[in-house]
C-alpha atoms as a printed R data frame, in Angstrom:
    type eleno elety resid chain resno       x       y        z
1   ATOM     1    CA   UNK     A     1  70.478   5.693  -89.169
2   ATOM     2    CA   UNK     A     2  66.619   4.435  -87.682
3   ATOM     3    CA   UNK     A     3  65.267   5.236  -91.158
4   ATOM     4    CA   UNK     A     4  67.531   2.168  -92.374
5   ATOM     5    CA   UNK     A     5  66.551   0.162  -89.194
6   ATOM     6    CA   UNK     A     6  62.739   0.432  -90.002
7   ATOM     7    CA   UNK     A     7  62.918  -0.492  -93.625
8   ATOM     8    CA   UNK     A     8  65.709  -3.348  -93.089
9   ATOM     9    CA   UNK     A     9  62.616  -3.967  -90.479
10  ATOM    10    CA   UNK     A    10  60.132  -4.197  -92.485
11  ATOM    11    CA   UNK     A    11  61.843  -5.779  -94.927
12  ATOM    12    CA   UNK     A    12  62.548  -8.621  -93.293
13  ATOM    13    CA   UNK     A    13  59.290  -9.077  -91.640
14  ATOM    14    CA   UNK     A    14  57.457  -8.888  -95.494
15  ATOM    15    CA   UNK     A    15  60.585 -11.418  -96.393
16  ATOM    16    CA   UNK     A    16  59.210 -13.574  -93.289
17  ATOM    17    CA   UNK     A    17  55.166 -13.228  -94.473
18  ATOM    18    CA   UNK     A    18  56.143 -14.581  -98.129
19  ATOM    19    CA   UNK     A    19  57.896 -17.139  -96.537
20  ATOM    20    CA   UNK     A    20  55.237 -18.236  -94.350
21  ATOM    21    CA   UNK     A    21  52.724 -17.960  -97.207
22  ATOM    22    CA   UNK     A    22  54.828 -20.019  -99.823
23  ATOM    23    CA   UNK     A    23  55.220 -22.661  -96.656
24  ATOM    24    CA   UNK     A    24  51.797 -23.036  -96.441
25  ATOM    25    CA   UNK     A    25  51.066 -23.749  -99.820
26  ATOM    26    CA   UNK     A    26  53.333 -25.985 -100.304
27  ATOM    27    CA   UNK     A    27  51.922 -27.920  -97.217
28  ATOM    28    CA   UNK     A    28  48.777 -27.877  -98.931
29  ATOM    29    CA   UNK     A    29  50.219 -29.399 -102.190
30  ATOM    30    CA   UNK     A    30  51.563 -31.736 -100.517
31  ATOM    31    CA   UNK     A    31  48.967 -32.903  -98.705
32  ATOM    32    CA   UNK     A    32  46.780 -36.716  -98.582
33  ATOM    33    CA   UNK     A    33  43.605 -35.755 -100.672
34  ATOM    34    CA   UNK     A    34  40.459 -36.178  -98.294
35  ATOM    35    CA   UNK     A    35  39.842 -39.607  -98.478
36  ATOM    36    CA   UNK     A    36  35.401 -39.798  -98.534
37  ATOM    37    CA   UNK     A    37  34.349 -43.825  -98.337
38  ATOM    38    CA   UNK     A    38  30.818 -43.780  -99.972
39  ATOM    39    CA   UNK     A    39  28.214 -46.432  -98.703
40  ATOM    40    CA   UNK     A    40  24.823 -46.813 -100.828
41  ATOM    41    CA   UNK     A    41  21.795 -49.309 -101.066
42  ATOM    42    CA   UNK     A    42  21.172 -48.974 -104.488
43  ATOM    43    CA   UNK     A    43  21.315 -47.527 -107.811
44  ATOM    44    CA   UNK     A    44  18.979 -44.776 -107.019
45  ATOM    45    CA   UNK     A    45  21.690 -43.571 -104.722
46  ATOM    46    CA   UNK     A    46  24.270 -42.861 -107.212
47  ATOM    47    CA   UNK     A    47  21.514 -39.219 -108.003
48  ATOM    48    CA   UNK     A    48  22.492 -38.304 -104.606
49  ATOM    49    CA   UNK     A    49  26.209 -39.298 -104.674
50  ATOM    50    CA   UNK     A    50  26.354 -36.952 -108.298
51  ATOM    51    CA   UNK     A    51  24.786 -33.971 -106.191
52  ATOM    52    CA   UNK     A    52  27.232 -34.732 -102.873
53  ATOM    53    CA   UNK     A    53  30.172 -34.510 -105.862
54  ATOM    54    CA   UNK     A    54  28.827 -31.912 -107.731
55  ATOM    55    CA   UNK     A    55  27.995 -29.404 -103.954
56  ATOM    56    CA   UNK     A    56  32.168 -30.811 -103.064
57  ATOM    57    CA   UNK     A    57  32.942 -29.249 -106.784
58  ATOM    58    CA   UNK     A    58  31.938 -25.767 -105.631
59  ATOM    59    CA   UNK     A    59  33.698 -26.166 -102.196
60  ATOM    60    CA   UNK     A    60  37.388 -26.803 -104.024
61  ATOM    61    CA   UNK     A    61  36.796 -30.143 -103.474
62  ATOM    62    CA   UNK     A    62  38.288 -32.038 -107.445
63  ATOM    63    CA   UNK     A    63  37.973 -35.824 -107.324
64  ATOM    64    CA   UNK     A    64  41.445 -37.068 -108.083
65  ATOM    65    CA   UNK     A    65  43.268 -34.275 -107.601
66  ATOM    66    CA   UNK     A    66  42.398 -33.252 -102.966
67  ATOM    67    CA   UNK     A    67  39.086 -35.785 -102.780
68  ATOM    68    CA   UNK     A    68  39.170 -39.325 -103.559
69  ATOM    69    CA   UNK     A    69  35.958 -41.135 -103.371
70  ATOM    70    CA   UNK     A    70  35.647 -44.888 -102.399
71  ATOM    71    CA   UNK     A    71  33.619 -47.006 -103.488
72  ATOM    72    CA   UNK     A    72  31.844 -50.656 -104.557
73  ATOM    73    CA   UNK     A    73  28.572 -49.149 -105.718
74  ATOM    74    CA   UNK     A    74  25.381 -49.881 -104.596
75  ATOM    75    CA   UNK     A    75  25.162 -53.116 -102.161
76  ATOM    76    CA   UNK     A    76  21.758 -53.750 -103.342
77  ATOM    77    CA   UNK     A    77  20.342 -55.500 -100.020
78  ATOM    78    CA   UNK     A    78  20.473 -54.792  -96.663
79  ATOM    79    CA   UNK     A    79  22.315 -58.030  -95.771
80  ATOM    80    CA   UNK     A    80  25.591 -57.211  -98.531
81  ATOM    81    CA   UNK     A    81  25.944 -53.952  -96.435
82  ATOM    82    CA   UNK     A    82  27.797 -55.462  -93.027
83  ATOM    83    CA   UNK     A    83  30.660 -56.594  -95.553
84  ATOM    84    CA   UNK     A    84  30.640 -53.663  -97.861
85  ATOM    85    CA   UNK     A    85  31.306 -51.010  -94.859
86  ATOM    86    CA   UNK     A    86  34.045 -53.245  -93.164
87  ATOM    87    CA   UNK     A    87  35.712 -53.352  -96.113
88  ATOM    88    CA   UNK     A    88  35.480 -49.586  -96.917
89  ATOM    89    CA   UNK     A    89  36.617 -48.813  -92.834
90  ATOM    90    CA   UNK     A    90  39.292 -51.177  -93.611
91  ATOM    91    CA   UNK     A    91  40.711 -48.811  -96.523
92  ATOM    92    CA   UNK     A    92  41.438 -45.924  -93.547
93  ATOM    93    CA   UNK     A    93  39.002 -42.962  -94.749
94  ATOM    94    CA   UNK     A    94  38.416 -39.717  -93.175
95  ATOM    95    CA   UNK     A    95  34.719 -39.977  -93.626
96  ATOM    96    CA   UNK     A    96  32.042 -41.849  -94.181
97  ATOM    97    CA   UNK     A    97  29.283 -40.285  -96.728
98  ATOM    98    CA   UNK     A    98  26.389 -43.054  -96.756
99  ATOM    99    CA   UNK     A    99  22.771 -42.528  -98.519
100 ATOM   100    CA   UNK     A   100  19.884 -44.962  -97.186
101 ATOM   101    CA   UNK     A   101  18.098 -45.759  -93.646
102 ATOM   102    CA   UNK     A   102  19.385 -49.349  -92.795
103 ATOM   103    CA   UNK     A   103  22.820 -48.117  -94.546
104 ATOM   104    CA   UNK     A   104  23.173 -45.887  -92.138
105 ATOM   105    CA   UNK     A   105  22.113 -47.045  -89.049
106 ATOM   106    CA   UNK     A   106  24.801 -50.479  -90.095
107 ATOM   107    CA   UNK     A   107  27.254 -47.412  -90.672
108 ATOM   108    CA   UNK     A   108  26.662 -46.288  -86.905
109 ATOM   109    CA   UNK     A   109  27.093 -49.621  -85.453
110 ATOM   110    CA   UNK     A   110  30.707 -50.667  -86.990
111 ATOM   111    CA   UNK     A   111  31.730 -47.529  -86.160
112 ATOM   112    CA   UNK     A   112  30.489 -46.925  -82.233
113 ATOM   113    CA   UNK     A   113  34.143 -48.426  -81.330
114 ATOM   114    CA   UNK     A   114  36.434 -46.748  -84.415
115 ATOM   115    CA   UNK     A   115  35.031 -42.881  -84.072
116 ATOM   116    CA   UNK     A   116  34.524 -41.365  -87.850
117 ATOM   117    CA   UNK     A   117  32.887 -38.335  -88.852
118 ATOM   118    CA   UNK     A   118  29.741 -39.574  -90.930
119 ATOM   119    CA   UNK     A   119  27.046 -37.336  -93.213
120 ATOM   120    CA   UNK     A   120  23.631 -39.475  -94.226
121 ATOM   121    CA   UNK     A   121  21.812 -37.997  -97.324
122 ATOM   122    CA   UNK     A   122  19.245 -38.838  -96.702
123 ATOM   123    CA   UNK     A   123  17.586 -40.344  -94.377
124 ATOM   124    CA   UNK     A   124  13.966 -40.063  -93.365
125 ATOM   125    CA   UNK     A   125  13.212 -39.965  -89.669
126 ATOM   126    CA   UNK     A   126  17.078 -39.940  -88.127
127 ATOM   127    CA   UNK     A   127  15.302 -39.484  -84.353
128 ATOM   128    CA   UNK     A   128  12.712 -42.322  -84.748
129 ATOM   129    CA   UNK     A   129  15.233 -44.689  -86.540
130 ATOM   130    CA   UNK     A   130  17.639 -44.434  -83.325
131 ATOM   131    CA   UNK     A   131  20.353 -42.611  -85.521
132 ATOM   132    CA   UNK     A   132  20.989 -39.429  -83.577
133 ATOM   133    CA   UNK     A   133  18.885 -37.883  -80.317
134 ATOM   134    CA   UNK     A   134  18.551 -34.323  -81.316
135 ATOM   135    CA   UNK     A   135  17.506 -32.459  -85.153
136 ATOM   136    CA   UNK     A   136  19.278 -29.458  -83.623
137 ATOM   137    CA   UNK     A   137  22.124 -31.419  -81.673
138 ATOM   138    CA   UNK     A   138  23.075 -34.856  -83.394
139 ATOM   139    CA   UNK     A   139  25.815 -35.483  -80.556
140 ATOM   140    CA   UNK     A   140  28.461 -38.310  -81.676
141 ATOM   141    CA   UNK     A   141  29.738 -38.087  -85.435
142 ATOM   142    CA   UNK     A   142  26.882 -38.163  -87.248
143 ATOM   143    CA   UNK     A   143  24.853 -35.765  -88.591
144 ATOM   144    CA   UNK     A   144  23.347 -34.827  -91.976
145 ATOM   145    CA   UNK     A   145  19.504 -34.712  -94.260
146 ATOM   146    CA   UNK     A   146  16.475 -35.804  -93.206
147 ATOM   147    CA   UNK     A   147  13.707 -35.380  -95.633
148 ATOM   148    CA   UNK     A   148  10.568 -33.882  -95.014
149 ATOM   149    CA   UNK     A   149   7.821 -35.196  -93.570
150 ATOM   150    CA   UNK     A   150   5.447 -35.363  -96.761
151 ATOM   151    CA   UNK     A   151   4.075 -39.163  -97.085
152 ATOM   152    CA   UNK     A   152   0.740 -37.834  -95.444
153 ATOM   153    CA   UNK     A   153   1.068 -35.293  -98.460
154 ATOM   154    CA   UNK     A   154   1.110 -37.030 -101.028
155 ATOM   155    CA   UNK     A   155  -1.520 -39.683  -99.750
156 ATOM   156    CA   UNK     A   156  -3.461 -36.517  -99.906
157 ATOM   157    CA   UNK     A   157  -2.587 -35.412 -103.792
158 ATOM   158    CA   UNK     A   158  -3.366 -38.710 -104.461
159 ATOM   159    CA   UNK     A   159  -6.839 -38.525 -103.371
160 ATOM   160    CA   UNK     A   160  -6.478 -35.418 -105.571
161 ATOM   161    CA   UNK     A   161  -5.383 -36.461 -108.739
162 ATOM   162    CA   UNK     A   162  -8.015 -40.209 -109.011
163 ATOM   163    CA   UNK     A   163 -11.119 -39.215 -106.482
164 ATOM   164    CA   UNK     A   164 -12.067 -42.823 -107.064
165 ATOM   165    CA   UNK     A   165  -9.571 -44.449 -105.580
166 ATOM   166    CA   UNK     A   166 -10.163 -46.595 -102.482
167 ATOM   167    CA   UNK     A   167  -8.260 -49.325 -102.070
168 ATOM   168    CA   UNK     A   168  -4.545 -48.770 -102.051
169 ATOM   169    CA   UNK     A   169  -1.577 -51.546 -102.482
170 ATOM   170    CA   UNK     A   170   1.375 -50.308 -100.310
171 ATOM   171    CA   UNK     A   171   4.101 -52.508 -100.540
172 ATOM   172    CA   UNK     A   172   7.152 -51.941  -98.030
173 ATOM   173    CA   UNK     A   173   9.866 -53.755  -96.629
174 ATOM   174    CA   UNK     A   174   9.161 -54.328  -92.406
175 ATOM   175    CA   UNK     A   175  13.008 -54.189  -91.923
176 ATOM   176    CA   UNK     A   176  13.343 -50.772  -93.450
177 ATOM   177    CA   UNK     A   177  13.165 -47.855  -90.722
178 ATOM   178    CA   UNK     A   178  12.053 -45.634  -93.378
179 ATOM   179    CA   UNK     A   179   9.623 -48.044  -94.856
180 ATOM   180    CA   UNK     A   180   7.550 -48.000  -91.613
181 ATOM   181    CA   UNK     A   181   7.629 -44.618  -90.544
182 ATOM   182    CA   UNK     A   182   6.226 -43.950  -94.199
183 ATOM   183    CA   UNK     A   183   3.394 -46.675  -92.921
184 ATOM   184    CA   UNK     A   184   3.054 -44.895  -89.602
185 ATOM   185    CA   UNK     A   185   2.283 -41.613  -91.217
186 ATOM   186    CA   UNK     A   186  -0.088 -42.940  -93.991
187 ATOM   187    CA   UNK     A   187  -2.040 -44.766  -91.455
188 ATOM   188    CA   UNK     A   188  -2.979 -41.320  -89.772
189 ATOM   189    CA   UNK     A   189  -4.692 -40.145  -92.552
190 ATOM   190    CA   UNK     A   190  -5.499 -42.838  -94.986
191 ATOM   191    CA   UNK     A   191  -9.358 -43.285  -92.657
192 ATOM   192    CA   UNK     A   192 -10.066 -40.013  -93.250
193 ATOM   193    CA   UNK     A   193  -9.557 -40.203  -96.628
194 ATOM   194    CA   UNK     A   194 -11.998 -43.026  -96.959
195 ATOM   195    CA   UNK     A   195  -9.092 -45.414  -98.482
196 ATOM   196    CA   UNK     A   196  -8.082 -48.874  -97.291
197 ATOM   197    CA   UNK     A   197  -4.468 -49.707  -97.497
198 ATOM   198    CA   UNK     A   198  -3.886 -53.320  -98.863
199 ATOM   199    CA   UNK     A   199  -0.149 -53.537  -96.909
200 ATOM   200    CA   UNK     A   200   2.078 -56.398  -98.231
201 ATOM   201    CA   UNK     A   201   5.189 -56.999  -96.478
202 ATOM   202    CA   UNK     A   202   8.312 -57.497  -98.774
203 ATOM   203    CA   UNK     A   203  11.908 -58.337  -97.739
204 ATOM   204    CA   UNK     A   204  13.872 -59.470 -100.567
205 ATOM   205    CA   UNK     A   205  14.817 -59.052 -104.364
206 ATOM   206    CA   UNK     A   206  12.732 -62.139 -104.738
207 ATOM   207    CA   UNK     A   207  10.159 -61.346 -102.663
208 ATOM   208    CA   UNK     A   208   9.679 -57.491 -103.889
209 ATOM   209    CA   UNK     A   209   9.375 -59.551 -107.500
210 ATOM   210    CA   UNK     A   210   6.863 -62.043 -106.116
211 ATOM   211    CA   UNK     A   211   4.809 -59.277 -104.623
212 ATOM   212    CA   UNK     A   212   4.781 -57.625 -108.314
213 ATOM   213    CA   UNK     A   213   3.282 -60.393 -110.078
214 ATOM   214    CA   UNK     A   214   0.462 -61.459 -107.447
215 ATOM   215    CA   UNK     A   215  -0.357 -58.328 -106.599
216 ATOM   216    CA   UNK     A   216  -4.176 -58.592 -105.536
217 ATOM   217    CA   UNK     A   217  -7.336 -57.650 -108.193
218 ATOM   218    CA   UNK     A   218  -9.082 -54.881 -107.153
219 ATOM   219    CA   UNK     A   219  -6.559 -52.042 -106.748
220 ATOM   220    CA   UNK     A   220  -7.016 -48.205 -107.056
221 ATOM   221    CA   UNK     A   221  -3.336 -47.593 -106.545
222 ATOM   222    CA   UNK     A   222  -0.669 -48.020 -105.881
223 ATOM   223    CA   UNK     A   223   1.648 -46.626 -103.526
224 ATOM   224    CA   UNK     A   224   5.597 -46.857 -103.055
225 ATOM   225    CA   UNK     A   225   7.235 -45.943  -99.108
226 ATOM   226    CA   UNK     A   226  10.425 -44.417  -98.763
227 ATOM   227    CA   UNK     A   227  11.646 -47.395  -99.213
228 ATOM   228    CA   UNK     A   228  15.134 -48.045 -100.901
229 ATOM   229    CA   UNK     A   229  14.811 -51.672 -101.762
230 ATOM   230    CA   UNK     A   230  11.116 -51.261 -103.137
231 ATOM   231    CA   UNK     A   231  12.228 -48.214 -104.647
232 ATOM   232    CA   UNK     A   232  14.728 -50.291 -107.004
233 ATOM   233    CA   UNK     A   233  12.019 -52.608 -108.593
234 ATOM   234    CA   UNK     A   234  11.114 -49.382 -109.883
235 ATOM   235    CA   UNK     A   235  10.794 -50.322 -113.825
236 ATOM   236    CA   UNK     A   236   8.443 -53.502 -112.347
237 ATOM   237    CA   UNK     A   237   6.396 -51.302 -110.371
238 ATOM   238    CA   UNK     A   238   5.920 -48.557 -113.417
239 ATOM   239    CA   UNK     A   239   4.354 -51.757 -115.680
240 ATOM   240    CA   UNK     A   240   2.237 -52.973 -113.033
241 ATOM   241    CA   UNK     A   241   1.068 -49.648 -112.775
242 ATOM   242    CA   UNK     A   242  -0.166 -49.211 -117.099
243 ATOM   243    CA   UNK     A   243  -0.839 -52.849 -116.865
244 ATOM   244    CA   UNK     A   244  -3.840 -51.864 -114.466
245 ATOM   245    CA   UNK     A   245  -4.197 -49.314 -115.560
246 ATOM   246    CA   UNK     A   246  -3.943 -47.140 -111.658
247 ATOM   247    CA   UNK     A   247  -2.042 -44.638 -110.497
248 ATOM   248    CA   UNK     A   248   1.413 -44.788 -109.379
249 ATOM   249    CA   UNK     A   249   2.855 -42.560 -106.352
250 ATOM   250    CA   UNK     A   250   6.426 -42.580 -105.849
251 ATOM   251    CA   UNK     A   251   8.238 -40.966 -103.219
252 ATOM   252    CA   UNK     A   252  11.270 -39.103 -105.222
253 ATOM   253    CA   UNK     A   253  11.563 -37.592 -108.891
254 ATOM   254    CA   UNK     A   254  13.349 -39.735 -109.960
255 ATOM   255    CA   UNK     A   255  11.025 -42.975 -109.675
256 ATOM   256    CA   UNK     A   256   8.911 -40.333 -111.576
257 ATOM   257    CA   UNK     A   257  11.313 -39.683 -114.636
258 ATOM   258    CA   UNK     A   258  11.468 -43.372 -114.924
259 ATOM   259    CA   UNK     A   259   7.487 -43.707 -115.758
260 ATOM   260    CA   UNK     A   260   5.339 -43.015 -112.002
261 ATOM   261    CA   UNK     A   261   2.548 -40.803 -111.766
262 ATOM   262    CA   UNK     A   262   3.702 -38.790 -109.809
263 ATOM   263    CA   UNK     A   263   4.971 -37.486 -106.169
264 ATOM   264    CA   UNK     A   264   5.279 -34.960 -103.243
265 ATOM   265    CA   UNK     A   265   8.846 -35.432 -102.083
266 ATOM   266    CA   UNK     A   266  12.453 -35.730 -102.755
267 ATOM   267    CA   UNK     A   267  15.189 -34.880 -105.295
268 ATOM   268    CA   UNK     A   268  17.908 -36.823 -104.684
269 ATOM   269    CA   UNK     A   269  20.680 -34.691 -106.989
270 ATOM   270    CA   UNK     A   270  18.901 -31.602 -104.358
271 ATOM   271    CA   UNK     A   271  19.694 -32.736 -100.786
272 ATOM   272    CA   UNK     A   272  23.284 -35.278 -102.372
273 ATOM   273    CA   UNK     A   273  24.299 -31.237 -103.272
274 ATOM   274    CA   UNK     A   274  22.813 -29.421 -100.276
275 ATOM   275    CA   UNK     A   275  25.261 -31.955  -97.901
276 ATOM   276    CA   UNK     A   276  28.151 -31.218  -99.276
277 ATOM   277    CA   UNK     A   277  28.980 -28.114  -97.078
278 ATOM   278    CA   UNK     A   278  28.517 -30.159  -93.588
279 ATOM   279    CA   UNK     A   279  31.224 -32.758  -95.087
280 ATOM   280    CA   UNK     A   280  33.280 -29.397  -95.871
281 ATOM   281    CA   UNK     A   281  32.637 -28.087  -92.478
282 ATOM   282    CA   UNK     A   282  33.554 -31.984  -90.922
283 ATOM   283    CA   UNK     A   283  37.163 -31.378  -93.269
284 ATOM   284    CA   UNK     A   284  37.742 -28.532  -91.777
285 ATOM   285    CA   UNK     A   285  37.535 -29.188  -88.102
286 ATOM   286    CA   UNK     A   286  34.076 -28.582  -87.337
287 ATOM   287    CA   UNK     A   287  32.133 -31.439  -84.966
288 ATOM   288    CA   UNK     A   288  29.266 -33.567  -86.950
289 ATOM   289    CA   UNK     A   289  28.175 -33.264  -82.891
290 ATOM   290    CA   UNK     A   290  27.320 -29.396  -83.367
291 ATOM   291    CA   UNK     A   291  26.131 -29.580  -87.085
292 ATOM   292    CA   UNK     A   292  22.601 -29.713  -87.185
293 ATOM   293    CA   UNK     A   293  20.295 -32.077  -89.377
294 ATOM   294    CA   UNK     A   294  18.658 -30.061  -91.922
295 ATOM   295    CA   UNK     A   295  15.942 -30.995  -93.900
296 ATOM   296    CA   UNK     A   296  15.139 -31.366  -97.979
297 ATOM   297    CA   UNK     A   297  12.717 -29.857  -99.853
298 ATOM   298    CA   UNK     A   298  10.037 -31.357 -100.790
299 ATOM   299    CA   UNK     A   299   8.871 -31.415 -104.440
300 ATOM   300    CA   UNK     A   300   5.266 -31.608 -106.387
301 ATOM   301    CA   UNK     A   301   6.222 -33.881 -109.904
302 ATOM   302    CA   UNK     A   302   3.902 -35.356 -112.186
303 ATOM   303    CA   UNK     A   303   4.502 -37.258 -115.319
304 ATOM   304    CA   UNK     A   304   1.467 -36.468 -118.301
305 ATOM   305    CA   UNK     A   305   3.035 -39.296 -120.542
306 ATOM   306    CA   UNK     A   306   2.573 -41.772 -117.104
307 ATOM   307    CA   UNK     A   307  -0.771 -39.789 -116.901
308 ATOM   308    CA   UNK     A   308  -2.061 -40.377 -120.613
309 ATOM   309    CA   UNK     A   309  -0.908 -44.302 -120.364
310 ATOM   310    CA   UNK     A   310  -3.239 -45.095 -117.637
311 ATOM   311    CA   UNK     A   311  -5.838 -43.007 -119.011
312 ATOM   312    CA   UNK     A   312  -5.701 -39.917 -115.952
313 ATOM   313    CA   UNK     A   313  -6.914 -36.174 -117.143
314 ATOM   314    CA   UNK     A   314  -5.110 -33.187 -114.684
315 ATOM   315    CA   UNK     A   315  -7.099 -30.295 -115.319
316 ATOM   316    CA   UNK     A   316  -4.514 -27.250 -115.504
317 ATOM   317    CA   UNK     A   317  -5.375 -25.811 -111.574
318 ATOM   318    CA   UNK     A   318  -4.068 -29.504 -110.995
319 ATOM   319    CA   UNK     A   319  -1.008 -28.682 -113.339
320 ATOM   320    CA   UNK     A   320  -0.129 -24.871 -112.443
321 ATOM   321    CA   UNK     A   321   0.854 -26.521 -108.678
322 ATOM   322    CA   UNK     A   322   3.424 -28.563 -109.933
323 ATOM   323    CA   UNK     A   323   6.653 -27.555 -108.907
324 ATOM   324    CA   UNK     A   324   7.630 -29.890 -112.376
325 ATOM   325    CA   UNK     A   325   6.204 -31.449 -115.186
326 ATOM   326    CA   UNK     A   326   7.417 -34.050 -116.808
327 ATOM   327    CA   UNK     A   327   6.728 -35.030 -120.919
328 ATOM   328    CA   UNK     A   328   8.216 -38.139 -121.479
329 ATOM   329    CA   UNK     A   329   9.822 -41.111 -119.247
330 ATOM   330    CA   UNK     A   330  13.259 -43.250 -119.391
331 ATOM   331    CA   UNK     A   331  11.182 -46.008 -118.775
332 ATOM   332    CA   UNK     A   332   8.415 -45.429 -121.329
333 ATOM   333    CA   UNK     A   333  11.106 -44.507 -123.318
334 ATOM   334    CA   UNK     A   334  12.716 -48.268 -123.857
């Protein structure tokens, strides 16, 4: 009798466990997909988003099934960010994924009264820009990927590649805190490298194109900051570089693939992918306040076709030190 009761108890217990598991599975399958609002400033941010989506797939998020990305595409200009963000917020999103410093600052401002988890990827200097108070303990509802400090090293690489460089054209948007951080860094090392920064402020697409068309004579190189609006005109800067036969230094691999000479910088797809685990943690209930800001990696990439076009040669030692060597350029292939 006792044996039968024990067997019955075990059977009932197993039955309840199985039913509970089936109930949980049904509940999960019936759950609404995660709604991610995507905020981007320029076209280059689409590479970041592609990396993010790839990373999210690795965590089991299948677009159209258990996750939905709500996006209007790149804003194009800083002035268009606010209305776009407001429209995305009206879509009742669960999380905001945002690229670039200006866009992240605007998202933080517009979500101040309606707390919503935010993952940025990337921001040049999130503490200096006032986005988070600390990298280790970001607090609030925002965390993400910080770009590594590398602009001073990128400037040093320029002098290694082309020691004759003396006057460097530096176009930047004075409204972009990321661009101002690049300027701050390179101004610290320019005197020791015996180079002059020929600075030109460009706050709109029209001003950027005018600044390219009216670039001063006598410049020996062009150095682009970490500035999405400047980066969006990479084709025009590449054309200027080739016309003047001067090196073009860009902040990321994306621009080197489009014809810039080199970068010591980041890969949009990779840090987009890197940020996916942050979003996964947030979706599973971890507060952004408890997820430290992470540092992206820097890569030395060289475009040999660009070097040939401007008449610059790299010795074997330089090539061995490169992480990535581009032998053809989409910009040149057009």
